[in-house]
Amino acid sequence: MSNLLAARSQMAVSLAFHIVFAEVGIAMPLMMVIAEWRWMRTREHVYLELAKRWAKGTAILFAVGAVSGTVLSFELGLLWPEFMRFAGSIIGMPFSLEGFAFFTEAIFLGVYLYGWEKISPRAHLAAGAVVALSGVASGIFVVIANAWMNAPAGFRLIGGQPVDVNPIAAMANPGAFSQTLHMTIAAYASTAIAVGGIHAFVLLRQRKSLDERLVRFHRGALAVALSIGIPAAILQPLSGDLSARFVARIQPVKFAAMEGQFSSERGAPLRIGGWPSEVERRTRFAIEIPRALSLLAYDDANALVRGLEEFPRNDWPPVPVVHVSFQLMVALGTTMAIVATWAGVVVLRHKSFELSPNDRPLLLGLSIIAPFGFLATEAGWFTTEVGRQPWIIFGVLRTKEAVTPMPGLIVPFVVVSLLYCGLGAVVVWLLWRQIVKTTGDRTQVDRISSATTSRP
Amino acid sequence: MSTQPFLTPQSEIAGAIAVALNIYALSAGADFGGGVWDLFAIGPRRDRQRELIANAIAPIWEANHVWLILVVVLLFTAFPPAFSRLMTLLHIPLTLMLLGIVLRGSAFTFRSYDSQRDRVQRRWGRIFAIASILTPLLLGVILGAIATGKLSAARLSNPASFAEVYVQPWLAPFPIGVGALALVLFALLAAVYLTVEAKDAALREDFRRRALWAGTAVAVVAAMNLYLARAHAPLVWSELTEGSLAMGFRIGAAISALGAMASLWLRRFRWARVAAAIEVSLILWGWALGQYPYLVPPDLTVDNSAAPPATLRLLAIALVAGLALLLPSLRYLFKVFKEGY
Ligand code: HDD
Ligand code: HEM
Ligand code: HEM
């Protein structure tokens, strides 16, 4: 494994790991706040219990998110010192703002998790709301930095060095809006659909063994999750469409790779599935919908879509990876949107987000799509990041010029990967044991909720 | 020293970085120190010592930890070449420190939320404690390596062996001495803070005794470091001995160290807390001013590695606005969970 490949792989592993916790850190606080707010409004005890149970899981996930994020801030320099030397002054701004968002997030999360008995219920709810807001803010700031790597702005290049640096213009880069929007909705869709799916699964599986109170608990949880998951999953393909239009304009070579479009073509077809061959320069086995790609990307069925052939061969990203991950994201997203629409119809019919345990097909559907959001997120980031190759800053700095000269990068790559495999396994084990397995046992629930309340 | 005015935009940001590092040492440093005392929890009140430590750390460690992130982002935004140099030459100790950070944070959280069975608890507790020792050691090693002035560009451009470039600058007596100093200082801070937080007299005495031990260790290690600095960190050494400002810092640090020990002896725990915090801060500022205007000696200074003015100006604005938001929030956090702030 070459040094460059080891560095790229380490970055990919670290980011792919972090993003799961980041999404949870963005969306869970909102769900806890909704649950707590419903408790304050209705005084139904299940909602308080729900907020506390979720808070417990979130505490674990948040801590892992915080440490894995710290690793990333260092890795930007440890692996890509030339990138940071070039870009630090241009794009450090959103990272600094993100730093302050982390502060508010961590401070009020501490207040939220450990302050149940120490502050008034209103103050407690407000602390939760601050966590929810600053979570979104930190996500937005860091994705702005990433959007800049895709659509660099806010400087001029003279002799290979940036001059006339304008950090505000860098933040207002043309990719920022669509990418931050898509990412923020993704966080809500992934987390809410996953949480909803877990509770739907418990309702489905343990319908008979659950007592009345636990049924209420899981229905309540599902209701809160669906109130966010349904709109987010339905909006996500729309915002994805917006993203795709921006990619078509800003990074036509990435767009061509995503779509498996080798030759430039008017009235280009939309390809579903298929395998692009870089050697044969065509995409085989795809279902083609005539002219649909031109229509989708440019609102004109005869618009010209530029193919990979227009670009030098050494500026191509690895086409199959980009195409397949993009297709995977779209397939997962479409499925999620369909199930979410179905759930929306049922909700409208019930006039309530609380599904009945008898809506079995829907509960099954929701259980199946539980992991889809997180999978789509990973696939989406692979599209974005692998699609940017061979550039680290698109059109400006090549990835291979940015990597650290330190030899033997395979060692940290293996260490970090093992560490994260271990951590991931422990987290899954802990959540499984505490949040899923104990749900069938009522005394456990009581014990857990009293344990959370009595924590100092 | 430079002939420039003392307060340029870049020197202000450099000062802000030092302030953030200082607060990190005082807050997160004590959290790491807590881990050290978790490992050395002994005697009849062992479990209660551990509980006190855990309760003291739990609500605040994540917020405290963000000061380090602030240091990193300010450094790469305002002084990109310095960041790039450090991250390249100190790749190994930085990576090891990250492992420590990851293991400390996650093991601590897992311990709080995992089953209450003793064996499982101890496993997480052990990892938490060992990582709490490793991390400050490496943090000190990194700061010490910077102070030796060996992280030059030439090291990278001349063909040299792997060890010469990536190992020798930090695996050396002076950096290791600074690592040891950071460790005992953090242990001192933790023990002193815990004397204030302990609710009952017996526990308070436990930590008083530990604080006195740690204070003694600090004196020994600090003296050893001064000796090493003379041979291995000429820049810091000459500033420390000749610069009158830095000399003042050193004397101040020694006085506050004595003050902390005396207050502990007399059981004036709140005074001891203040004195220990001042001691740590003065040591840190003695080093920072000792190497000013150099960020990464021998060649990268605050001026020649600064980002363009537009970036520095915006960063200063962001810092002021951010602190206006942050300080009241932090005050609130400590008001809810800590007494006497
Ligand atoms: C819940 C997750 C999720 C779902 C259901 C979708 N996406 Fe997505 N997508 C992401 C999560 C995501 C992401 C992980 O969040 C990405 C990676 C980078 C980014 O900003 O968002 C992304 C990137 C991304 C990009 C590339 C942006 C760039 O390179 O700058 C495009 C074109 C789309 N998406 C389009 C879509 C379409 C047409 C979808 C239709 C169903 C879709 N996404 C569903
Ligand atoms: C958290 C979600 C993210 C995921 C899952 C992700 C995924 C990836 C992947 C798979 C790579 C390797 C690409 C390749 O080399 O083929 C990569 C590279 C990289 N990413 Fe991301 N990314 C994410 C967000 C970000 C953000 C927000 C930034 C910066 C602000 C960023 C900066 C980088 C850098 C600097 C590299 C290395 C250079 C390169 O390979 O081009 N990433 N990422
Ligand atoms: C190169 C890319 C990235 C870097 C350097 C980075 C850095 C960090 C750091 C340092 C933290 C810890 C904050 C704390 O101590 O509380 C963190 C947490 C977080 N990050 Fe990232 N991050 C990156 C990518 C992302 C992406 C793509 C998102 C999402 C959209 C994101 C969203 C979050 C959120 C919401 C948190 C707080 C929640 C939690 O800890 O679970 N980050 N990140």
PDB file of N, CA and C in Angstrom, chain A residues 56 59 62-63 66-67 70-71 74 77-78 81 84-85 88-89 92-93 95-96 99-100 103 106-108 110 114 118-119 165 167-168 405-407 419 423 426 430 433-434 456, chain B residues 55 59 62-63 65-67 72 76-77 80 83-84 87-88 91 98-99 101-102 106 109-110 113-115 162 166 307-308 310-311 314-315 318 322 326 329-330 332-333 336-337:
ATOM      1  N   LYS A  56     -29.521   8.973  27.564  1.00  0.00           N
ATOM      2  CA  LYS A  56     -28.490   8.053  27.977  1.00  0.00           C
ATOM      3  C   LYS A  56     -27.694   7.511  26.780  1.00  0.00           C
ATOM      4  N   ALA A  59     -25.524  10.229  25.259  1.00  0.00           N
ATOM      5  CA  ALA A  59     -24.298  10.550  25.991  1.00  0.00           C
ATOM      6  C   ALA A  59     -23.147   9.683  25.506  1.00  0.00           C
ATOM      7  N   PHE A  62     -22.293  10.722  21.886  1.00  0.00           N
ATOM      8  CA  PHE A  62     -21.712  12.046  21.808  1.00  0.00           C
ATOM      9  C   PHE A  62     -20.243  12.029  22.207  1.00  0.00           C
ATOM     10  N   ALA A  63     -19.937  11.259  23.237  1.00  0.00           N
ATOM     11  CA  ALA A  63     -18.537  11.203  23.671  1.00  0.00           C
ATOM     12  C   ALA A  63     -17.670  10.626  22.565  1.00  0.00           C
ATOM     13  N   ALA A  66     -17.195  13.190  19.946  1.00  0.00           N
ATOM     14  CA  ALA A  66     -16.255  14.257  20.313  1.00  0.00           C
ATOM     15  C   ALA A  66     -14.815  13.796  20.138  1.00  0.00           C
ATOM     16  N   VAL A  67     -14.502  12.590  20.605  1.00  0.00           N
ATOM     17  CA  VAL A  67     -13.097  12.171  20.476  1.00  0.00           C
ATOM     18  C   VAL A  67     -12.737  11.870  19.025  1.00  0.00           C
ATOM     19  N   THR A  70     -12.051  15.084  17.335  1.00  0.00           N
ATOM     20  CA  THR A  70     -10.746  15.625  17.695  1.00  0.00           C
ATOM     21  C   THR A  70      -9.665  14.984  16.840  1.00  0.00           C
ATOM     22  N   VAL A  71      -9.754  13.685  16.672  1.00  0.00           N
ATOM     23  CA  VAL A  71      -8.796  12.990  15.821  1.00  0.00           C
ATOM     24  C   VAL A  71      -8.776  13.631  14.435  1.00  0.00           C
ATOM     25  N   PHE A  74      -6.873  16.930  14.044  1.00  0.00           N
ATOM     26  CA  PHE A  74      -5.434  16.728  13.957  1.00  0.00           C
ATOM     27  C   PHE A  74      -5.052  16.076  12.632  1.00  0.00           C
ATOM     28  N   GLY A  77      -3.928  17.928   9.576  1.00  0.00           N
ATOM     29  CA  GLY A  77      -2.525  18.294   9.482  1.00  0.00           C
ATOM     30  C   GLY A  77      -1.583  17.104   9.453  1.00  0.00           C
ATOM     31  N   LEU A  78      -1.922  16.072  10.229  1.00  0.00           N
ATOM     32  CA  LEU A  78      -1.031  14.913  10.302  1.00  0.00           C
ATOM     33  C   LEU A  78      -0.896  14.237   8.942  1.00  0.00           C
ATOM     34  N   PRO A  81      -0.439  17.941   5.525  1.00  0.00           N
ATOM     35  CA  PRO A  81       0.146  19.214   5.961  1.00  0.00           C
ATOM     36  C   PRO A  81       0.214  20.256   4.853  1.00  0.00           C
ATOM     37  N   MET A  84      -3.148  21.942   4.524  1.00  0.00           N
ATOM     38  CA  MET A  84      -3.444  22.910   5.567  1.00  0.00           C
ATOM     39  C   MET A  84      -2.568  24.148   5.450  1.00  0.00           C
ATOM     40  N   ARG A  85      -1.344  23.956   4.988  1.00  0.00           N
ATOM     41  CA  ARG A  85      -0.491  25.128   4.821  1.00  0.00           C
ATOM     42  C   ARG A  85      -1.086  26.045   3.759  1.00  0.00           C
ATOM     43  N   GLY A  88      -5.235  26.668   5.236  1.00  0.00           N
ATOM     44  CA  GLY A  88      -5.570  27.045   6.611  1.00  0.00           C
ATOM     45  C   GLY A  88      -6.108  28.463   6.740  1.00  0.00           C
ATOM     46  N   SER A  89      -5.399  29.408   6.122  1.00  0.00           N
ATOM     47  CA  SER A  89      -5.816  30.796   6.304  1.00  0.00           C
ATOM     48  C   SER A  89      -7.089  31.100   5.512  1.00  0.00           C
ATOM     49  N   GLY A  92      -9.834  28.241   7.430  1.00  0.00           N
ATOM     50  CA  GLY A  92      -9.814  28.018   8.869  1.00  0.00           C
ATOM     51  C   GLY A  92     -11.007  28.655   9.571  1.00  0.00           C
ATOM     52  N   MET A  93     -11.544  29.701   8.935  1.00  0.00           N
ATOM     53  CA  MET A  93     -12.642  30.452   9.561  1.00  0.00           C
ATOM     54  C   MET A  93     -13.826  29.573   9.965  1.00  0.00           C
ATOM     55  N   PHE A  95     -13.914  26.498  10.527  1.00  0.00           N
ATOM     56  CA  PHE A  95     -13.497  25.573  11.590  1.00  0.00           C
ATOM     57  C   PHE A  95     -13.459  26.295  12.940  1.00  0.00           C
ATOM     58  N   SER A  96     -13.015  27.560  12.919  1.00  0.00           N
ATOM     59  CA  SER A  96     -12.971  28.301  14.180  1.00  0.00           C
ATOM     60  C   SER A  96     -14.388  28.542  14.699  1.00  0.00           C
ATOM     61  N   GLY A  99     -15.602  25.603  16.218  1.00  0.00           N
ATOM     62  CA  GLY A  99     -15.068  25.435  17.567  1.00  0.00           C
ATOM     63  C   GLY A  99     -16.014  26.023  18.603  1.00  0.00           C
ATOM     64  N   PHE A 100     -16.526  27.211  18.327  1.00  0.00           N
ATOM     65  CA  PHE A 100     -17.429  27.819  19.298  1.00  0.00           C
ATOM     66  C   PHE A 100     -18.768  27.084  19.354  1.00  0.00           C
ATOM     67  N   PHE A 103     -18.297  24.307  21.648  1.00  0.00           N
ATOM     68  CA  PHE A 103     -18.333  24.727  23.041  1.00  0.00           C
ATOM     69  C   PHE A 103     -19.772  24.770  23.545  1.00  0.00           C
ATOM     70  N   ALA A 106     -21.166  21.241  23.825  1.00  0.00           N
ATOM     71  CA  ALA A 106     -20.657  20.409  24.917  1.00  0.00           C
ATOM     72  C   ALA A 106     -21.114  20.945  26.271  1.00  0.00           C
ATOM     73  N   ILE A 107     -21.123  22.267  26.411  1.00  0.00           N
ATOM     74  CA  ILE A 107     -21.526  22.858  27.693  1.00  0.00           C
ATOM     75  C   ILE A 107     -22.976  22.506  27.994  1.00  0.00           C
ATOM     76  N   PHE A 108     -23.849  22.758  27.029  1.00  0.00           N
ATOM     77  CA  PHE A 108     -25.267  22.551  27.329  1.00  0.00           C
ATOM     78  C   PHE A 108     -25.642  21.076  27.294  1.00  0.00           C
ATOM     79  N   GLY A 110     -23.713  18.895  28.725  1.00  0.00           N
ATOM     80  CA  GLY A 110     -23.418  18.577  30.122  1.00  0.00           C
ATOM     81  C   GLY A 110     -24.574  18.980  31.019  1.00  0.00           C
ATOM     82  N   TYR A 114     -26.779  16.010  32.920  1.00  0.00           N
ATOM     83  CA  TYR A 114     -26.566  15.851  34.352  1.00  0.00           C
ATOM     84  C   TYR A 114     -27.383  16.820  35.179  1.00  0.00           C
ATOM     85  N   LYS A 118     -31.129  19.559  38.814  1.00  0.00           N
ATOM     86  CA  LYS A 118     -30.463  20.746  39.339  1.00  0.00           C
ATOM     87  C   LYS A 118     -31.059  22.039  38.820  1.00  0.00           C
ATOM     88  N   ILE A 119     -31.790  21.978  37.715  1.00  0.00           N
ATOM     89  CA  ILE A 119     -32.332  23.226  37.177  1.00  0.00           C
ATOM     90  C   ILE A 119     -33.807  23.024  36.880  1.00  0.00           C
ATOM     91  N   VAL A 165      -6.532  36.762  -0.042  1.00  0.00           N
ATOM     92  CA  VAL A 165      -7.397  35.825   0.666  1.00  0.00           C
ATOM     93  C   VAL A 165      -8.601  36.544   1.265  1.00  0.00           C
ATOM     94  N   PRO A 167     -11.673  35.242   3.489  1.00  0.00           N
ATOM     95  CA  PRO A 167     -12.336  34.088   4.117  1.00  0.00           C
ATOM     96  C   PRO A 167     -13.860  34.108   4.001  1.00  0.00           C
ATOM     97  N   ILE A 168     -14.449  35.307   3.940  1.00  0.00           N
ATOM     98  CA  ILE A 168     -15.910  35.363   3.819  1.00  0.00           C
ATOM     99  C   ILE A 168     -16.335  34.820   2.453  1.00  0.00           C
ATOM    100  N   PRO A 405       5.090  13.893   4.073  1.00  0.00           N
ATOM    101  CA  PRO A 405       6.251  13.105   3.635  1.00  0.00           C
ATOM    102  C   PRO A 405       6.590  11.971   4.593  1.00  0.00           C
ATOM    103  N   MET A 406       5.956  11.931   5.745  1.00  0.00           N
ATOM    104  CA  MET A 406       6.306  10.907   6.731  1.00  0.00           C
ATOM    105  C   MET A 406       6.043   9.502   6.183  1.00  0.00           C
ATOM    106  N   PRO A 407       7.059   8.656   6.181  1.00  0.00           N
ATOM    107  CA  PRO A 407       6.879   7.305   5.629  1.00  0.00           C
ATOM    108  C   PRO A 407       6.127   6.383   6.593  1.00  0.00           C
ATOM    109  N   LEU A 419      -8.638   0.535  16.146  1.00  0.00           N
ATOM    110  CA  LEU A 419      -9.219   1.264  17.271  1.00  0.00           C
ATOM    111  C   LEU A 419     -10.702   1.538  17.022  1.00  0.00           C
ATOM    112  N   LEU A 423     -13.969   0.362  19.016  1.00  0.00           N
ATOM    113  CA  LEU A 423     -14.908   1.319  19.604  1.00  0.00           C
ATOM    114  C   LEU A 423     -16.313   1.107  19.054  1.00  0.00           C
ATOM    115  N   VAL A 426     -17.905  -1.846  20.656  1.00  0.00           N
ATOM    116  CA  VAL A 426     -18.326  -1.593  22.035  1.00  0.00           C
ATOM    117  C   VAL A 426     -19.592  -0.742  22.068  1.00  0.00           C
ATOM    118  N   LEU A 430     -23.022  -1.793  23.750  1.00  0.00           N
ATOM    119  CA  LEU A 430     -23.621  -1.050  24.864  1.00  0.00           C
ATOM    120  C   LEU A 430     -25.046  -0.623  24.543  1.00  0.00           C
ATOM    121  N   ARG A 433     -27.364  -3.637  24.466  1.00  0.00           N
ATOM    122  CA  ARG A 433     -27.718  -4.167  25.764  1.00  0.00           C
ATOM    123  C   ARG A 433     -28.646  -3.238  26.524  1.00  0.00           C
ATOM    124  N   GLN A 434     -28.335  -1.965  26.468  1.00  0.00           N
ATOM    125  CA  GLN A 434     -29.074  -1.060  27.332  1.00  0.00           C
ATOM    126  C   GLN A 434     -30.380  -0.584  26.739  1.00  0.00           C
ATOM    127  N   PRO A 456     -25.755  12.036  39.468  1.00  0.00           N
ATOM    128  CA  PRO A 456     -25.439  13.373  39.978  1.00  0.00           C
ATOM    129  C   PRO A 456     -25.335  14.384  38.851  1.00  0.00           C
TER     130      PRO A 456
ATOM    131  N   ASN B  55     -17.594  11.878  39.453  1.00  0.00           N
ATOM    132  CA  ASN B  55     -18.635  12.901  39.505  1.00  0.00           C
ATOM    133  C   ASN B  55     -18.091  14.285  39.206  1.00  0.00           C
ATOM    134  N   PRO B  59     -19.734  15.930  34.167  1.00  0.00           N
ATOM    135  CA  PRO B  59     -20.504  16.926  33.413  1.00  0.00           C
ATOM    136  C   PRO B  59     -19.641  17.889  32.601  1.00  0.00           C
ATOM    137  N   GLU B  62     -16.212  17.195  28.523  1.00  0.00           N
ATOM    138  CA  GLU B  62     -16.313  17.443  27.086  1.00  0.00           C
ATOM    139  C   GLU B  62     -16.159  18.921  26.778  1.00  0.00           C
ATOM    140  N   ALA B  63     -16.736  19.765  27.634  1.00  0.00           N
ATOM    141  CA  ALA B  63     -16.565  21.206  27.416  1.00  0.00           C
ATOM    142  C   ALA B  63     -15.097  21.587  27.606  1.00  0.00           C
ATOM    143  N   HIS B  65     -12.544  19.844  27.102  1.00  0.00           N
ATOM    144  CA  HIS B  65     -11.767  19.292  26.006  1.00  0.00           C
ATOM    145  C   HIS B  65     -11.760  20.213  24.782  1.00  0.00           C
ATOM    146  N   VAL B  66     -12.826  20.992  24.623  1.00  0.00           N
ATOM    147  CA  VAL B  66     -12.924  21.826  23.422  1.00  0.00           C
ATOM    148  C   VAL B  66     -11.823  22.892  23.381  1.00  0.00           C
ATOM    149  N   TRP B  67     -11.254  23.247  24.541  1.00  0.00           N
ATOM    150  CA  TRP B  67     -10.160  24.237  24.509  1.00  0.00           C
ATOM    151  C   TRP B  67      -9.012  23.744  23.650  1.00  0.00           C
ATOM    152  N   VAL B  72      -6.040  24.097  18.316  1.00  0.00           N
ATOM    153  CA  VAL B  72      -5.688  23.553  17.008  1.00  0.00           C
ATOM    154  C   VAL B  72      -6.250  24.404  15.876  1.00  0.00           C
ATOM    155  N   PHE B  76      -4.085  26.513  13.050  1.00  0.00           N
ATOM    156  CA  PHE B  76      -4.018  26.304  11.594  1.00  0.00           C
ATOM    157  C   PHE B  76      -4.661  27.424  10.803  1.00  0.00           C
ATOM    158  N   THR B  77      -5.534  28.187  11.427  1.00  0.00           N
ATOM    159  CA  THR B  77      -6.107  29.318  10.708  1.00  0.00           C
ATOM    160  C   THR B  77      -5.127  30.490  10.685  1.00  0.00           C
ATOM    161  N   PRO B  80      -0.702  28.865   9.503  1.00  0.00           N
ATOM    162  CA  PRO B  80      -0.707  27.580   8.781  1.00  0.00           C
ATOM    163  C   PRO B  80       0.669  26.935   8.651  1.00  0.00           C
ATOM    164  N   PHE B  83       1.580  25.177  11.904  1.00  0.00           N
ATOM    165  CA  PHE B  83       0.757  23.980  12.101  1.00  0.00           C
ATOM    166  C   PHE B  83       1.281  22.841  11.244  1.00  0.00           C
ATOM    167  N   SER B  84       1.517  23.165   9.982  1.00  0.00           N
ATOM    168  CA  SER B  84       1.951  22.151   9.034  1.00  0.00           C
ATOM    169  C   SER B  84       3.279  21.524   9.468  1.00  0.00           C
ATOM    170  N   MET B  87       2.742  19.306  12.638  1.00  0.00           N
ATOM    171  CA  MET B  87       2.009  18.075  12.364  1.00  0.00           C
ATOM    172  C   MET B  87       2.865  17.090  11.582  1.00  0.00           C
ATOM    173  N   THR B  88       3.830  17.612  10.812  1.00  0.00           N
ATOM    174  CA  THR B  88       4.689  16.713  10.049  1.00  0.00           C
ATOM    175  C   THR B  88       5.768  16.096  10.946  1.00  0.00           C
ATOM    176  N   HIS B  91       4.527  13.942  14.052  1.00  0.00           N
ATOM    177  CA  HIS B  91       3.447  13.019  13.699  1.00  0.00           C
ATOM    178  C   HIS B  91       3.280  11.917  14.751  1.00  0.00           C
ATOM    179  N   LEU B  98      -3.341  11.368  20.447  1.00  0.00           N
ATOM    180  CA  LEU B  98      -4.730  11.199  20.010  1.00  0.00           C
ATOM    181  C   LEU B  98      -5.290   9.874  20.503  1.00  0.00           C
ATOM    182  N   LEU B  99      -4.469   8.821  20.427  1.00  0.00           N
ATOM    183  CA  LEU B  99      -4.939   7.534  20.947  1.00  0.00           C
ATOM    184  C   LEU B  99      -5.331   7.688  22.410  1.00  0.00           C
ATOM    185  N   ILE B 101      -6.300  10.408  23.921  1.00  0.00           N
ATOM    186  CA  ILE B 101      -7.526  11.207  24.039  1.00  0.00           C
ATOM    187  C   ILE B 101      -8.754  10.356  23.747  1.00  0.00           C
ATOM    188  N   VAL B 102      -8.648   9.557  22.676  1.00  0.00           N
ATOM    189  CA  VAL B 102      -9.794   8.726  22.293  1.00  0.00           C
ATOM    190  C   VAL B 102     -10.099   7.715  23.388  1.00  0.00           C
ATOM    191  N   SER B 106     -13.564   7.785  25.655  1.00  0.00           N
ATOM    192  CA  SER B 106     -14.573   6.741  25.471  1.00  0.00           C
ATOM    193  C   SER B 106     -14.596   5.795  26.665  1.00  0.00           C
ATOM    194  N   THR B 109     -16.623   7.313  29.438  1.00  0.00           N
ATOM    195  CA  THR B 109     -18.062   7.285  29.187  1.00  0.00           C
ATOM    196  C   THR B 109     -18.606   5.868  29.279  1.00  0.00           C
ATOM    197  N   PHE B 110     -17.861   4.911  28.717  1.00  0.00           N
ATOM    198  CA  PHE B 110     -18.334   3.528  28.780  1.00  0.00           C
ATOM    199  C   PHE B 110     -18.454   3.089  30.239  1.00  0.00           C
ATOM    200  N   TYR B 113     -21.604   4.282  31.791  1.00  0.00           N
ATOM    201  CA  TYR B 113     -22.873   3.790  31.273  1.00  0.00           C
ATOM    202  C   TYR B 113     -22.920   2.285  31.117  1.00  0.00           C
ATOM    203  N   ASP B 114     -21.804   1.633  31.316  1.00  0.00           N
ATOM    204  CA  ASP B 114     -21.829   0.180  31.169  1.00  0.00           C
ATOM    205  C   ASP B 114     -22.422  -0.432  32.434  1.00  0.00           C
ATOM    206  N   SER B 115     -22.527  -1.740  32.432  1.00  0.00           N
ATOM    207  CA  SER B 115     -23.157  -2.418  33.554  1.00  0.00           C
ATOM    208  C   SER B 115     -22.392  -2.089  34.829  1.00  0.00           C
ATOM    209  N   PHE B 162      15.031   8.174   9.094  1.00  0.00           N
ATOM    210  CA  PHE B 162      13.700   8.305   9.673  1.00  0.00           C
ATOM    211  C   PHE B 162      13.806   8.770  11.117  1.00  0.00           C
ATOM    212  N   TYR B 166      11.923  12.075  12.440  1.00  0.00           N
ATOM    213  CA  TYR B 166      10.611  11.896  13.069  1.00  0.00           C
ATOM    214  C   TYR B 166      10.661  11.417  14.516  1.00  0.00           C
ATOM    215  N   ALA B 307      -1.000  34.210   8.948  1.00  0.00           N
ATOM    216  CA  ALA B 307      -1.926  34.242   7.820  1.00  0.00           C
ATOM    217  C   ALA B 307      -2.088  35.696   7.357  1.00  0.00           C
ATOM    218  N   PRO B 308      -2.674  35.900   6.156  1.00  0.00           N
ATOM    219  CA  PRO B 308      -2.878  37.263   5.672  1.00  0.00           C
ATOM    220  C   PRO B 308      -3.742  38.089   6.645  1.00  0.00           C
ATOM    221  N   ALA B 310      -6.370  39.849   6.356  1.00  0.00           N
ATOM    222  CA  ALA B 310      -7.830  39.703   6.283  1.00  0.00           C
ATOM    223  C   ALA B 310      -8.288  38.556   7.186  1.00  0.00           C
ATOM    224  N   THR B 311      -7.538  37.450   7.147  1.00  0.00           N
ATOM    225  CA  THR B 311      -7.899  36.303   7.970  1.00  0.00           C
ATOM    226  C   THR B 311      -7.752  36.623   9.452  1.00  0.00           C
ATOM    227  N   LEU B 314     -10.593  38.899  10.745  1.00  0.00           N
ATOM    228  CA  LEU B 314     -11.858  38.174  10.933  1.00  0.00           C
ATOM    229  C   LEU B 314     -11.786  37.229  12.130  1.00  0.00           C
ATOM    230  N   LEU B 315     -10.632  36.611  12.252  1.00  0.00           N
ATOM    231  CA  LEU B 315     -10.476  35.653  13.343  1.00  0.00           C
ATOM    232  C   LEU B 315     -10.589  36.370  14.687  1.00  0.00           C
ATOM    233  N   ALA B 318     -14.172  37.024  15.297  1.00  0.00           N
ATOM    234  CA  ALA B 318     -14.856  35.784  15.670  1.00  0.00           C
ATOM    235  C   ALA B 318     -14.532  35.386  17.101  1.00  0.00           C
ATOM    236  N   GLY B 322     -17.235  35.033  19.810  1.00  0.00           N
ATOM    237  CA  GLY B 322     -17.371  33.690  20.357  1.00  0.00           C
ATOM    238  C   GLY B 322     -17.220  33.684  21.870  1.00  0.00           C
ATOM    239  N   LEU B 326     -19.453  32.404  24.837  1.00  0.00           N
ATOM    240  CA  LEU B 326     -18.925  31.256  25.560  1.00  0.00           C
ATOM    241  C   LEU B 326     -18.832  31.497  27.064  1.00  0.00           C
ATOM    242  N   SER B 329     -21.896  31.077  29.121  1.00  0.00           N
ATOM    243  CA  SER B 329     -22.329  29.676  29.115  1.00  0.00           C
ATOM    244  C   SER B 329     -21.471  28.844  30.059  1.00  0.00           C
ATOM    245  N   LEU B 330     -20.149  29.093  29.992  1.00  0.00           N
ATOM    246  CA  LEU B 330     -19.255  28.339  30.876  1.00  0.00           C
ATOM    247  C   LEU B 330     -19.553  28.641  32.341  1.00  0.00           C
ATOM    248  N   TYR B 332     -22.319  29.467  33.581  1.00  0.00           N
ATOM    249  CA  TYR B 332     -23.546  28.759  33.922  1.00  0.00           C
ATOM    250  C   TYR B 332     -23.251  27.291  34.216  1.00  0.00           C
ATOM    251  N   LEU B 333     -22.444  26.673  33.356  1.00  0.00           N
ATOM    252  CA  LEU B 333     -22.115  25.254  33.548  1.00  0.00           C
ATOM    253  C   LEU B 333     -21.483  25.029  34.917  1.00  0.00           C
ATOM    254  N   VAL B 336     -23.914  25.495  37.805  1.00  0.00           N
ATOM    255  CA  VAL B 336     -24.844  24.393  38.044  1.00  0.00           C
ATOM    256  C   VAL B 336     -24.151  23.229  38.749  1.00  0.00           C
ATOM    257  N   PHE B 337     -22.902  22.950  38.364  1.00  0.00           N
ATOM    258  CA  PHE B 337     -22.293  21.712  38.836  1.00  0.00           C
ATOM    259  C   PHE B 337     -21.192  21.884  39.877  1.00  0.00           C
TER     260      PHE B 337
END
